[in-house]
Amino acid sequence: MTEEQPQVRIRVSVGRTSKGLPSYDCTVELISSWEADTRLESLATIVLNESDRVESLLRAKYGREWET
């Protein structure tokens, strides 16, 4: 019997608010069983690091507009 490997689906949507300011939304979906152990902590760290990376890219692209 093979163990089912956990999978992660990440969606990032970049857009603008109703006031025209840049914004983004990120959804992380866990597919299959994840146990409450260090893997979840590792995943949380990865998600936070990716969020920081995306925000940094958007800040570089939009400059002061992103800061508003």
mmCIF file of C-alpha atoms in Angstrom:
data_model
loop_
_atom_site.group_PDB
_atom_site.id
_atom_site.type_symbol
_atom_site.label_atom_id
_atom_site.label_comp_id
_atom_site.label_asym_id
_atom_site.label_seq_id
_atom_site.Cartn_x
_atom_site.Cartn_y
_atom_site.Cartn_z
ATOM 1 C CA MET A 1 0.000 0.000 0.000
ATOM 2 C CA THR A 2 1.428 3.384 -1.000
ATOM 3 C CA GLU A 3 1.077 6.394 1.210
ATOM 4 C CA GLU A 4 -0.818 9.289 -0.378
ATOM 5 C CA GLN A 5 1.452 12.303 -0.732
ATOM 6 C CA PRO A 6 0.070 15.592 0.575
ATOM 7 C CA GLN A 7 -0.436 18.209 -2.106
ATOM 8 C CA VAL A 8 -0.729 21.969 -1.938
ATOM 9 C CA ARG A 9 -2.547 24.225 -4.393
ATOM 10 C CA ILE A 10 -1.667 27.927 -4.267
ATOM 11 C CA ARG A 11 -3.577 30.627 -6.141
ATOM 12 C CA VAL A 12 -2.492 34.258 -6.275
ATOM 13 C CA SER A 13 -4.728 36.906 -7.793
ATOM 14 C CA VAL A 14 -3.358 40.401 -8.402
ATOM 15 C CA GLY A 15 -5.819 43.184 -9.110
ATOM 16 C CA ARG A 16 -6.961 46.614 -8.060
ATOM 17 C CA THR A 17 -9.298 47.798 -5.341
ATOM 18 C CA SER A 18 -12.411 49.842 -6.103
ATOM 19 C CA LYS A 19 -10.257 52.940 -5.461
ATOM 20 C CA GLY A 20 -7.745 51.806 -8.104
ATOM 21 C CA LEU A 21 -5.001 50.749 -5.729
ATOM 22 C CA PRO A 22 -3.072 47.547 -6.438
ATOM 23 C CA SER A 23 -3.946 44.545 -4.264
ATOM 24 C CA TYR A 24 -3.464 40.806 -4.139
ATOM 25 C CA ASP A 25 -5.193 37.814 -2.631
ATOM 26 C CA CYS A 26 -3.659 34.409 -1.991
ATOM 27 C CA THR A 27 -5.426 31.125 -1.300
ATOM 28 C CA VAL A 28 -3.625 28.021 -0.071
ATOM 29 C CA GLU A 29 -5.506 24.739 -0.321
ATOM 30 C CA LEU A 30 -4.291 21.522 1.257
ATOM 31 C CA ILE A 31 -5.238 18.446 -0.753
ATOM 32 C CA SER A 32 -5.282 15.079 1.049
ATOM 33 C CA SER A 33 -4.564 14.430 4.684
ATOM 34 C CA TRP A 34 -2.145 16.586 6.610
ATOM 35 C CA GLU A 35 -1.276 15.680 10.134
ATOM 36 C CA ALA A 36 -0.878 18.304 12.845
ATOM 37 C CA ASP A 37 2.877 18.035 13.116
ATOM 38 C CA THR A 38 5.977 19.848 11.902
ATOM 39 C CA ARG A 39 4.872 19.591 8.254
ATOM 40 C CA LEU A 40 2.128 22.142 8.918
ATOM 41 C CA GLU A 41 4.622 24.467 10.579
ATOM 42 C CA SER A 42 6.904 24.083 7.571
ATOM 43 C CA LEU A 43 4.016 24.827 5.218
ATOM 44 C CA ALA A 44 3.053 27.939 7.206
ATOM 45 C CA THR A 45 6.645 29.178 6.957
ATOM 46 C CA ILE A 46 6.693 28.572 3.196
ATOM 47 C CA VAL A 47 3.385 30.422 2.726
ATOM 48 C CA LEU A 48 4.555 33.423 4.760
ATOM 49 C CA ASN A 49 7.856 33.556 2.866
ATOM 50 C CA GLU A 50 6.030 33.423 -0.473
ATOM 51 C CA SER A 51 3.650 36.154 0.671
ATOM 52 C CA ASP A 52 6.617 38.368 1.516
ATOM 53 C CA ARG A 53 8.187 37.575 -1.870
ATOM 54 C CA VAL A 54 4.993 38.438 -3.795
ATOM 55 C CA GLU A 55 4.545 41.659 -1.851
ATOM 56 C CA SER A 56 8.163 42.605 -2.556
ATOM 57 C CA LEU A 57 7.667 42.000 -6.292
ATOM 58 C CA LEU A 58 4.492 44.085 -6.313
ATOM 59 C CA ARG A 59 6.186 46.867 -4.356
ATOM 60 C CA ALA A 60 9.012 46.891 -6.921
ATOM 61 C CA LYS A 61 6.520 46.967 -9.815
ATOM 62 C CA TYR A 62 4.071 49.553 -8.433
ATOM 63 C CA GLY A 63 6.422 51.627 -6.254
ATOM 64 C CA ARG A 64 4.735 54.309 -4.168
ATOM 65 C CA GLU A 65 1.327 53.315 -5.535
ATOM 66 C CA TRP A 66 1.625 50.023 -3.617
ATOM 67 C CA GLU A 67 2.386 51.851 -0.362
ATOM 68 C CA THR A 68 -0.814 53.938 -0.457
#
